[in-house]
C-alpha positions as semicolon CSV with decimal commas, in nm:
position;residue;x (nm);y (nm);z (nm)
1;M;4,944;-5,261;-5,650
2;T;5,173;-5,313;-5,948
3;T;5,002;-5,402;-6,275
4;L;5,140;-5,573;-6,581
5;P;5,096;-5,396;-6,920
6;P;5,039;-5,597;-7,240
7;A;5,363;-5,736;-7,381
8;N;5,321;-5,558;-7,718
9;S;5,175;-5,231;-7,585
10;Q;5,289;-4,887;-7,696
11;S;5,317;-4,581;-7,479
12;K;5,000;-4,372;-7,450
13;P;5,128;-4,084;-7,670
14;Q;5,227;-4,330;-7,940
15;R;4,884;-4,496;-7,932
16;E;4,704;-4,162;-7,952
17;I;4,921;-4,036;-8,239
18;G;4,865;-4,359;-8,432
19;R;4,488;-4,342;-8,384
20;A;4,474;-3,974;-8,493
21;G;4,676;-4,046;-8,805
22;R;4,455;-4,338;-8,902
23;L;4,144;-4,127;-8,848
24;R;4,272;-3,842;-9,070
25;R;4,372;-4,082;-9,348
26;T;4,038;-4,263;-9,337
27;V;3,833;-3,941;-9,344
28;A;4,041;-3,811;-9,637
29;A;3,985;-4,130;-9,828
30;L;3,611;-4,106;-9,771
31;L;3,600;-3,745;-9,888
32;L;3,794;-3,827;-10,207
33;G;3,586;-4,132;-10,288
34;T;3,238;-4,164;-10,417
35;T;3,086;-4,302;-10,089
36;V;2,894;-4,050;-9,881
37;L;2,851;-4,122;-9,506
38;T;2,564;-3,965;-9,318
39;A;2,619;-3,837;-8,962
40;P;2,460;-4,149;-8,800
41;A;2,664;-4,379;-9,020
42;L;2,983;-4,192;-8,935
43;A;2,903;-4,215;-8,565
44;G;2,850;-4,588;-8,595
45;W;3,178;-4,630;-8,778
46;A;3,361;-4,432;-8,507
47;A;3,205;-4,649;-8,232
48;S;3,318;-4,966;-8,409
49;Q;3,673;-4,829;-8,429
50;A;3,670;-4,747;-8,058
51;Q;3,552;-5,100;-7,975
52;Q;3,832;-5,252;-8,181
53;N;4,090;-5,039;-7,999
54;A;3,952;-5,124;-7,651
55;T;4,161;-5,328;-7,408
56;P;4,078;-5,699;-7,451
57;P;3,919;-5,870;-7,146
58;A;4,219;-6,103;-7,113
59;V;4,452;-5,804;-7,074
60;A;4,226;-5,653;-6,806
61;M;4,247;-5,979;-6,611
62;V;4,626;-5,978;-6,634
63;Q;4,636;-5,622;-6,502
64;D;4,444;-5,731;-6,190
65;T;4,701;-5,999;-6,110
66;P;4,963;-5,884;-5,855
67;A;5,317;-5,885;-5,991
68;S;5,453;-5,936;-5,640
69;F;5,328;-5,980;-5,284
70;A;5,638;-5,810;-5,140
71;D;5,473;-5,475;-5,064
72;L;5,176;-5,647;-4,900
73;A;5,402;-5,871;-4,690
74;A;5,609;-5,573;-4,576
75;K;5,291;-5,387;-4,480
76;V;5,122;-5,655;-4,267
77;S;5,401;-5,877;-4,130
78;P;5,495;-5,648;-3,836
79;A;5,147;-5,712;-3,689
80;V;5,180;-6,093;-3,711
81;V;5,329;-6,260;-3,402
82;N;5,463;-6,596;-3,293
83;I;5,301;-6,752;-2,986
84;A;5,462;-6,998;-2,747
85;A;5,234;-7,160;-2,489
86;T;5,376;-7,361;-2,198
87;Q;5,171;-7,629;-2,030
88;E;5,244;-7,848;-1,732
89;A;5,321;-8,197;-1,859
90;K;5,082;-8,468;-1,740
91;A;5,217;-8,792;-1,606
92;E;5,066;-9,022;-1,866
93;T;5,207;-9,280;-2,095
94;R;5,210;-9,282;-2,474
95;A;4,943;-9,552;-2,469
96;Q;4,719;-9,341;-2,244
97;R;4,746;-9,042;-2,474
98;G;4,686;-9,247;-2,786
99;P;4,837;-9,167;-3,123
100;A;4,841;-8,799;-3,211
101;I;4,687;-8,667;-3,529
102;P;4,923;-8,482;-3,764
103;G;4,874;-8,107;-3,756
104;V;4,605;-8,121;-3,485
105;P;4,686;-8,080;-3,114
106;P;4,512;-8,347;-2,901
107;G;4,180;-8,242;-2,756
108;T;4,108;-7,967;-3,006
109;P;3,769;-7,948;-3,182
110;F;3,929;-8,073;-3,502
111;E;4,068;-8,402;-3,369
112;E;3,764;-8,606;-3,476
113;F;3,773;-8,459;-3,827
114;F;4,131;-8,578;-3,882
115;R;4,104;-8,910;-3,696
116;Q;4,032;-9,093;-4,022
117;F;4,385;-9,017;-4,143
118;Q;4,561;-9,168;-3,839
119;D;4,584;-9,520;-3,980
120;Q;4,763;-9,394;-4,287
121;M;5,001;-9,196;-4,068
122;N;5,084;-9,511;-3,872
123;R;5,159;-9,703;-4,191
124;N;5,387;-9,427;-4,323
125;G;5,579;-9,377;-4,001
126;G;5,459;-9,023;-3,936
127;P;5,615;-8,687;-4,017
128;N;5,863;-8,706;-3,731
129;G;5,990;-9,048;-3,827
130;G;5,838;-9,224;-3,529
131;P;5,724;-9,584;-3,569
132;D;5,363;-9,503;-3,488
133;G;5,334;-9,149;-3,616
134;D;5,306;-9,004;-3,265
135;Q;5,400;-8,639;-3,228
136;D;5,521;-8,540;-2,884
137;Q;5,531;-8,179;-2,778
138;D;5,867;-8,031;-2,683
139;Q;5,959;-8,153;-2,334
140;G;6,097;-7,882;-2,105
141;P;6,351;-7,927;-1,825
142;R;6,093;-7,904;-1,546
143;G;5,829;-8,141;-1,682
144;K;5,665;-7,881;-1,905
145;T;5,555;-7,899;-2,265
146;G;5,541;-7,623;-2,523
147;A;5,312;-7,548;-2,814
148;L;5,390;-7,307;-3,095
149;G;5,140;-7,112;-3,299
150;S;5,066;-6,778;-3,459
151;G;4,854;-6,473;-3,395
152;F;4,805;-6,113;-3,499
153;I;4,766;-5,776;-3,329
154;I;4,418;-5,635;-3,380
155;D;4,460;-5,325;-3,163
156;P;4,768;-5,099;-3,110
157;A;4,703;-5,130;-2,734
158;G;4,834;-5,489;-2,756
159;Y;4,532;-5,714;-2,814
160;V;4,632;-6,033;-2,996
161;V;4,399;-6,281;-3,168
162;T;4,487;-6,651;-3,196
163;N;4,327;-6,997;-3,185
164;N;4,197;-7,136;-2,858
165;H;4,373;-7,468;-2,919
166;V;4,710;-7,287;-2,939
167;I;4,687;-7,162;-2,578
168;D;4,444;-7,414;-2,426
169;G;4,567;-7,522;-2,082
170;A;4,871;-7,295;-2,093
171;S;5,031;-7,175;-1,770
172;E;5,256;-6,930;-1,955
173;I;5,205;-6,755;-2,290
174;T;5,478;-6,562;-2,472
175;V;5,419;-6,340;-2,774
176;T;5,717;-6,261;-3,000
177;L;5,706;-5,973;-3,246
178;Q;5,867;-5,966;-3,589
179;D;6,167;-5,774;-3,453
180;G;6,232;-6,046;-3,192
181;T;6,081;-5,867;-2,894
182;A;5,928;-6,126;-2,659
183;M;5,653;-6,028;-2,417
184;P;5,445;-6,225;-2,167
185;A;5,077;-6,234;-2,260
186;K;4,762;-6,240;-2,049
187;L;4,460;-6,443;-2,156
188;I;4,162;-6,207;-2,185
189;G;3,910;-6,469;-2,293
190;R;3,854;-6,769;-2,517
191;D;3,571;-6,942;-2,698
192;A;3,608;-7,315;-2,758
193;K;3,306;-7,335;-2,989
194;T;3,472;-7,116;-3,252
195;D;3,832;-7,198;-3,145
196;L;3,922;-6,833;-3,085
197;A;4,117;-6,666;-2,806
198;L;4,214;-6,308;-2,722
199;L;4,543;-6,219;-2,552
200;K;4,686;-5,890;-2,419
201;V;5,049;-5,777;-2,403
202;K;5,185;-5,461;-2,241
203;S;5,397;-5,223;-2,445
204;D;5,525;-4,871;-2,378
205;K;5,436;-4,770;-2,733
206;P;5,155;-4,846;-2,980
207;L;5,206;-5,174;-3,160
208;P;5,157;-5,237;-3,533
209;S;4,808;-5,371;-3,598
210;V;4,581;-5,485;-3,880
211;D;4,211;-5,439;-3,952
212;W;3,929;-5,681;-4,027
213;A;3,797;-5,726;-4,380
214;D;3,434;-5,791;-4,470
215;S;3,455;-6,166;-4,532
216;D;3,104;-6,172;-4,678
217;K;3,245;-5,993;-4,983
218;T;3,523;-6,248;-5,032
219;R;3,466;-6,463;-5,339
220;V;3,592;-6,803;-5,442
221;G;3,900;-6,742;-5,654
222;D;4,013;-6,423;-5,475
223;W;4,384;-6,387;-5,405
224;V;4,489;-6,428;-5,039
225;M;4,813;-6,426;-4,844
226;A;4,875;-6,617;-4,521
227;V;5,141;-6,522;-4,264
228;G;5,243;-6,739;-3,971
229;N;5,494;-6,951;-3,783
230;P;5,494;-7,294;-3,955
231;F;5,690;-7,563;-3,770
232;G;5,834;-7,289;-3,547
233;L;6,043;-7,146;-3,830
234;G;5,924;-6,789;-3,771
235;G;5,750;-6,539;-3,994
236;T;5,658;-6,712;-4,320
237;V;5,445;-6,580;-4,607
238;T;5,244;-6,800;-4,845
239;K;4,995;-6,705;-5,111
240;G;4,702;-6,868;-5,286
241;I;4,332;-6,827;-5,350
242;V;4,005;-6,891;-5,171
243;S;3,917;-7,243;-5,289
244;A;3,568;-7,265;-5,135
245;R;3,334;-7,103;-4,886
246;G;3,107;-7,240;-4,616
247;R;3,302;-7,557;-4,539
248;D;3,166;-7,769;-4,252
249;I;3,441;-7,987;-4,102
250;H;3,219;-8,105;-3,812
251;S;3,425;-7,927;-3,547
252;G;3,129;-7,751;-3,390
253;P;2,784;-7,597;-3,441
254;Y;2,922;-7,279;-3,600
255;D;3,137;-7,425;-3,877
256;D;3,157;-7,189;-4,174
257;Y;3,517;-7,206;-4,291
258;F;3,700;-7,065;-4,590
259;Q;3,897;-7,333;-4,771
260;L;4,236;-7,202;-4,890
261;D;4,508;-7,343;-5,112
262;A;4,781;-7,120;-4,962
263;A;5,035;-7,340;-4,781
264;I;4,928;-7,374;-4,416
265;N;5,116;-7,607;-4,182
266;R;5,155;-7,686;-3,814
267;G;5,232;-7,363;-3,635
268;N;5,021;-7,152;-3,871
269;S;4,724;-7,198;-3,638
270;G;4,592;-6,864;-3,520
271;G;4,769;-6,669;-3,793
272;P;4,590;-6,435;-4,032
273;T;4,498;-6,463;-4,398
274;F;4,490;-6,129;-4,578
275;D;4,317;-5,992;-4,884
276;L;4,515;-5,778;-5,130
277;S;4,432;-5,461;-4,936
278;G;4,606;-5,598;-4,625
279;R;4,292;-5,666;-4,422
280;V;4,228;-5,992;-4,235
281;I;3,968;-6,210;-4,407
282;G;4,023;-6,517;-4,187
283;I;4,212;-6,693;-3,908
284;N;4,399;-7,008;-4,013
285;T;4,275;-7,290;-3,795
286;A;4,305;-7,639;-3,945
287;I;4,446;-7,834;-4,235
288;Y;4,346;-8,145;-4,425
289;S;4,661;-8,354;-4,441
290;P;4,743;-8,726;-4,453
291;N;5,112;-8,658;-4,384
292;G;5,126;-8,363;-4,145
293;G;5,226;-8,111;-4,411
294;S;5,039;-7,883;-4,646
295;V;4,859;-8,047;-4,937
296;G;4,682;-7,729;-5,040
297;I;4,370;-7,769;-4,826
298;G;4,355;-7,538;-4,528
299;F;4,065;-7,389;-4,333
300;A;4,023;-7,037;-4,195
301;I;3,756;-6,883;-3,972
302;P;3,590;-6,596;-4,166
303;S;3,660;-6,251;-4,025
304;N;3,293;-6,157;-3,986
305;L;3,243;-6,451;-3,750
306;A;3,570;-6,392;-3,567
307;K;3,539;-6,017;-3,511
308;E;3,205;-6,051;-3,330
309;V;3,349;-6,314;-3,098
310;V;3,668;-6,112;-3,041
311;A;3,464;-5,800;-2,961
312;Q;3,272;-5,986;-2,691
313;L;3,591;-6,137;-2,548
314;K;3,745;-5,790;-2,533
315;D;3,440;-5,643;-2,357
316;S;3,362;-5,917;-2,105
317;G;3,608;-6,204;-2,147
318;K;3,331;-6,442;-2,259
319;V;3,083;-6,495;-2,538
320;E;2,706;-6,488;-2,495
321;R;2,482;-6,648;-2,754
322;G;2,114;-6,659;-2,821
323;W;1,899;-6,966;-2,748
324;L;1,588;-7,078;-2,934
325;G;1,532;-7,419;-2,777
326;V;1,482;-7,661;-3,065
327;K;1,647;-7,971;-3,194
328;I;1,674;-7,943;-3,571
329;Q;1,770;-8,167;-3,859
330;E;1,858;-8,126;-4,225
331;V;1,585;-8,110;-4,488
332;T;1,674;-8,386;-4,733
333;P;1,521;-8,410;-5,081
334;D;1,288;-8,684;-4,957
335;I;1,179;-8,475;-4,659
336;A;1,127;-8,177;-4,890
337;D;0,896;-8,389;-5,106
338;S;0,704;-8,509;-4,803
339;V;0,633;-8,160;-4,667
340;G;0,570;-7,996;-5,003
341;L;0,890;-7,794;-5,045
342;P;1,021;-7,746;-5,400
343;N;1,384;-7,752;-5,279
344;A;1,574;-7,919;-4,996
345;K;1,624;-7,603;-4,793
346;G;1,543;-7,494;-4,440
347;A;1,577;-7,650;-4,096
348;L;1,328;-7,910;-3,976
349;V;1,219;-7,886;-3,612
350;A;1,256;-8,236;-3,472
351;E;1,198;-8,149;-3,106
352;V;1,091;-7,844;-2,905
353;T;1,250;-7,801;-2,562
354;A;1,014;-7,755;-2,272
355;D;0,992;-7,402;-2,129
356;S;1,199;-7,262;-2,415
357;P;1,152;-6,957;-2,639
358;A;1,040;-7,192;-2,917
359;Q;0,771;-7,351;-2,703
360;R;0,646;-7,017;-2,576
361;A;0,626;-6,890;-2,935
362;G;0,421;-7,192;-3,040
363;L;0,670;-7,376;-3,264
364;H;0,575;-7,737;-3,332
365;Q;0,752;-8,057;-3,425
366;G;0,757;-8,082;-3,802
367;D;0,775;-7,708;-3,864
368;V;1,034;-7,614;-4,125
369;V;1,214;-7,286;-4,055
370;L;1,259;-7,104;-4,388
371;S;1,394;-6,768;-4,273
372;Y;1,512;-6,599;-3,955
373;A;1,472;-6,224;-3,907
374;G;1,438;-6,188;-4,282
375;K;1,753;-6,390;-4,355
376;P;1,711;-6,713;-4,554
377;V;1,774;-7,043;-4,375
378;N;1,921;-7,278;-4,634
379;N;2,061;-7,536;-4,390
380;L;2,111;-7,615;-4,023
381;R;2,420;-7,397;-3,984
382;D;2,234;-7,091;-4,107
383;L;1,975;-7,117;-3,831
384;T;2,234;-7,207;-3,565
385;R;2,451;-6,905;-3,647
386;H;2,158;-6,664;-3,676
387;V;2,026;-6,765;-3,333
388;A;2,374;-6,750;-3,178
389;D;2,428;-6,396;-3,310
390;T;2,100;-6,271;-3,163
391;K;2,112;-6,079;-2,835
392;A;1,910;-6,218;-2,547
393;G;1,579;-6,036;-2,521
394;D;1,550;-5,952;-2,890
395;T;1,235;-6,059;-3,072
396;V;1,274;-6,195;-3,426
397;D;1,033;-6,324;-3,687
398;L;1,063;-6,683;-3,809
399;K;0,902;-6,777;-4,137
400;I;0,799;-7,141;-4,111
401;L;0,622;-7,401;-4,322
402;R;0,351;-7,588;-4,131
403;E;0,115;-7,837;-4,294
404;G;0,192;-7,698;-4,637
405;R;0,132;-7,334;-4,546
406;E;0,381;-7,058;-4,470
407;K;0,333;-6,843;-4,162
408;T;0,537;-6,599;-3,954
409;V;0,603;-6,664;-3,587
410;P;0,762;-6,398;-3,358
411;V;1,007;-6,543;-3,104
412;R;1,179;-6,372;-2,811
413;I;1,531;-6,517;-2,788
414;D;1,686;-6,611;-2,452
415;R;2,052;-6,637;-2,352
416;L;2,225;-6,972;-2,402
417;S;2,361;-7,097;-2,069
418;E;2,653;-7,334;-2,023
419;Q;2,418;-7,606;-1,901
420;Q;2,210;-7,608;-2,216
421;Q;2,383;-7,865;-2,431
422;M;2,300;-8,014;-2,767
423;A;2,116;-8,347;-2,775
424;A;2,330;-8,652;-2,712
425;A;2,451;-8,851;-3,008
426;E;2,241;-9,139;-3,122
427;T;2,345;-9,490;-3,024
428;D;2,248;-9,822;-3,173
429;S;1,973;-10,001;-2,993
430;G;2,031;-10,347;-3,136
431;K;1,810;-10,517;-2,879
432;G;1,653;-10,793;-3,078
433;S;1,320;-10,809;-3,253
434;A;0,984;-10,971;-3,212
435;E;0,949;-11,335;-3,309
436;H;0,617;-11,274;-3,487
437;E;0,488;-10,963;-3,660
438;D;0,120;-10,885;-3,621
439;V;0,069;-10,753;-3,973
440;A;0,235;-10,769;-4,313
441;P;0,521;-10,520;-4,370
442;V;0,431;-10,163;-4,469
443;K;0,671;-10,045;-4,739
444;G;0,926;-10,293;-4,608
445;L;0,880;-10,193;-4,243
446;K;0,787;-10,479;-4,010
447;L;0,567;-10,327;-3,740
448;A;0,408;-10,436;-3,414
449;P;0,191;-10,271;-3,150
450;L;0,380;-10,112;-2,863
451;D;0,229;-10,336;-2,597
452;R;0,356;-10,420;-2,250
453;A;0,565;-10,713;-2,372
454;A;0,732;-10,500;-2,642
455;R;0,803;-10,223;-2,393
456;K;0,966;-10,467;-2,153
457;R;1,167;-10,640;-2,425
458;L;1,295;-10,315;-2,578
459;G;1,317;-10,106;-2,261
460;I;1,062;-9,849;-2,378
461;G;0,888;-9,642;-2,111
462;E;0,517;-9,575;-2,075
463;D;0,569;-9,212;-2,176
464;I;0,635;-9,313;-2,538
465;Q;0,340;-9,393;-2,762
466;G;0,336;-9,530;-3,115
467;V;0,423;-9,839;-3,321
468;V;0,748;-10,031;-3,283
469;V;0,966;-10,130;-3,579
470;T;1,060;-10,495;-3,539
471;G;1,244;-10,550;-3,865
472;L;1,323;-10,424;-4,215
473;S;1,317;-10,584;-4,556
474;S;1,631;-10,563;-4,766
475;S;1,468;-10,317;-5,007
476;V;1,403;-10,045;-4,747
477;D;1,611;-9,731;-4,800
478;V;1,526;-9,527;-4,491
479;P;1,726;-9,448;-4,172
480;I;1,508;-9,659;-3,942
481;R;1,629;-9,941;-3,718
482;P;1,460;-10,223;-3,531
483;G;1,357;-10,088;-3,192
484;D;1,260;-9,745;-3,324
485;V;0,911;-9,625;-3,237
486;I;0,705;-9,449;-3,504
487;E;0,508;-9,185;-3,316
488;R;0,356;-8,991;-3,603
489;V;0,299;-9,042;-3,975
490;G;0,231;-8,723;-4,164
491;D;0,024;-8,510;-3,927
492;T;-0,139;-8,806;-3,750
493;L;-0,039;-8,981;-3,428
494;V;-0,034;-9,360;-3,476
495;K;-0,114;-9,632;-3,224
496;S;-0,121;-9,946;-3,439
497;P;0,037;-10,085;-3,757
498;A;-0,304;-10,038;-3,922
499;D;-0,280;-9,664;-3,856
500;V;0,056;-9,653;-4,034
501;R;-0,079;-9,853;-4,328
502;H;-0,379;-9,622;-4,360
503;Q;-0,167;-9,304;-4,364
504;V;0,068;-9,452;-4,625
505;S;-0,227;-9,551;-4,841
506;E;-0,384;-9,204;-4,819
507;A;-0,054;-9,038;-4,908
508;E;-0,015;-9,261;-5,214
509;K;-0,369;-9,179;-5,328
510;A;-0,283;-8,808;-5,296
511;G;0,016;-8,858;-5,524
512;Q;0,280;-8,781;-5,260
513;K;0,636;-8,890;-5,339
514;A;0,737;-8,926;-4,975
515;L;0,580;-8,931;-4,630
516;L;0,726;-8,770;-4,319
517;M;0,742;-8,984;-4,005
518;L;0,842;-8,889;-3,652
519;I;1,044;-9,161;-3,483
520;N;1,171;-9,202;-3,128
521;R;1,505;-9,374;-3,076
522;Q;1,602;-9,422;-2,713
523;G;1,430;-9,100;-2,615
524;N;1,560;-8,891;-2,905
525;E;1,302;-8,779;-3,159
526;S;1,377;-8,708;-3,525
527;F;1,201;-8,706;-3,860
528;V;1,261;-8,944;-4,150
529;A;1,108;-8,947;-4,496
530;L;0,961;-9,271;-4,629
531;K;0,974;-9,287;-5,009
532;L;0,641;-9,379;-5,168
533;K;0,721;-9,349;-5,540
534;A;1,039;-9,379;-5,742
């Protein structure tokens, strides 16, 4: 790496000669004068002179800044490839497809994230000049469509990493090297949850390849260089820095993206981002863009997440993940207050799946998972990723908070099957409310017993027990809706509005700031925190 010297620097011999001359003159002056320096004093004076002559911090920072990325680009670009995927065109109209989202192929995990920008695209006419911002794929002569993307060779034997959405549904995949050599590629395996895919090409000689970096060591502000195939133009190099870590763009349960300010555009998907040593720190996957082009906000899958997935795809063509068997939710500040946590960290167990590892280990609703196998759990994604990375059959220790006390629970993790899906999204009930409430509101919650009439009116089965919420006052700031059933308040099951009132009163006497409640909404259970004091 080339470094930049200070603008007013001298050569090393000149600096050393100058320092020696100054030292001789100063010592002579001291000997001729009346001042006498003791050995310690002389040593202190020499140290101060050395400190003054040291390289200033600002100069050291300049020397760490690359003068050019040319050597790095020349080193890694031969391993970066262009990918063309051909799909059979479906006989559907523009209206059936709906308006496309700039920079995001339809049906990818990122479509929902960018849907909010579609209205603006329609108003501006879209990047391709269409009246509604729609972006059609290239139409082939035999009713086929083509998608362009990027990738990189991770093994000289011809293994190529790219995004799943680049090759999803492809009947033909072609990989083109930097020198123009085009080769058909075979799909080895893909993982939709992380949007990764592994391809294989045949070559009569070893191909140029690149290595993975340790993305855990990558810091915000580090220099990076992206290489890819934007807009089908071919090999293109852009540089920037890591803008942020741990971005969650709601594309899946394993979101943990780097945010980059290096220019990333359509066609860069699947291409690598390198550190200054030429190792891959991430795979460029999505962009934040209201106009289809780069605005300096791109997202890359960290290498430490990608290389584990790629290794499994290479070995077996699929990815196996661990399964704990819990539904979890975020620990908000209010929930933290209600369970006695000093900070809003951890993952709150909202539901335990029957006949699951969690149930067999004795996990309960309301437990807060604080660490997993010795690793801290700061949020939902931490627990999700830790469980997913655990091999089936391994036993790990969970540190949990239960009723204000920490304890350790050993859990034997099972394998996650395709049939085991996450809980369905919540839907509004909106099915009316009771005409008369039996008691006065409790903290703004209008409550009624869950009797036969209420069950029939709200469609609530006999298997659900608790108190029904029939209305809310305007001052209530809690995610509860009419029709929700409060099953538990604190650690106590409730059967009447009086039970709820009693638990609230006891919590206020104890000086609690918030009270945890378990609610049931159309069969889905979750916790909410009811504020008691400002």
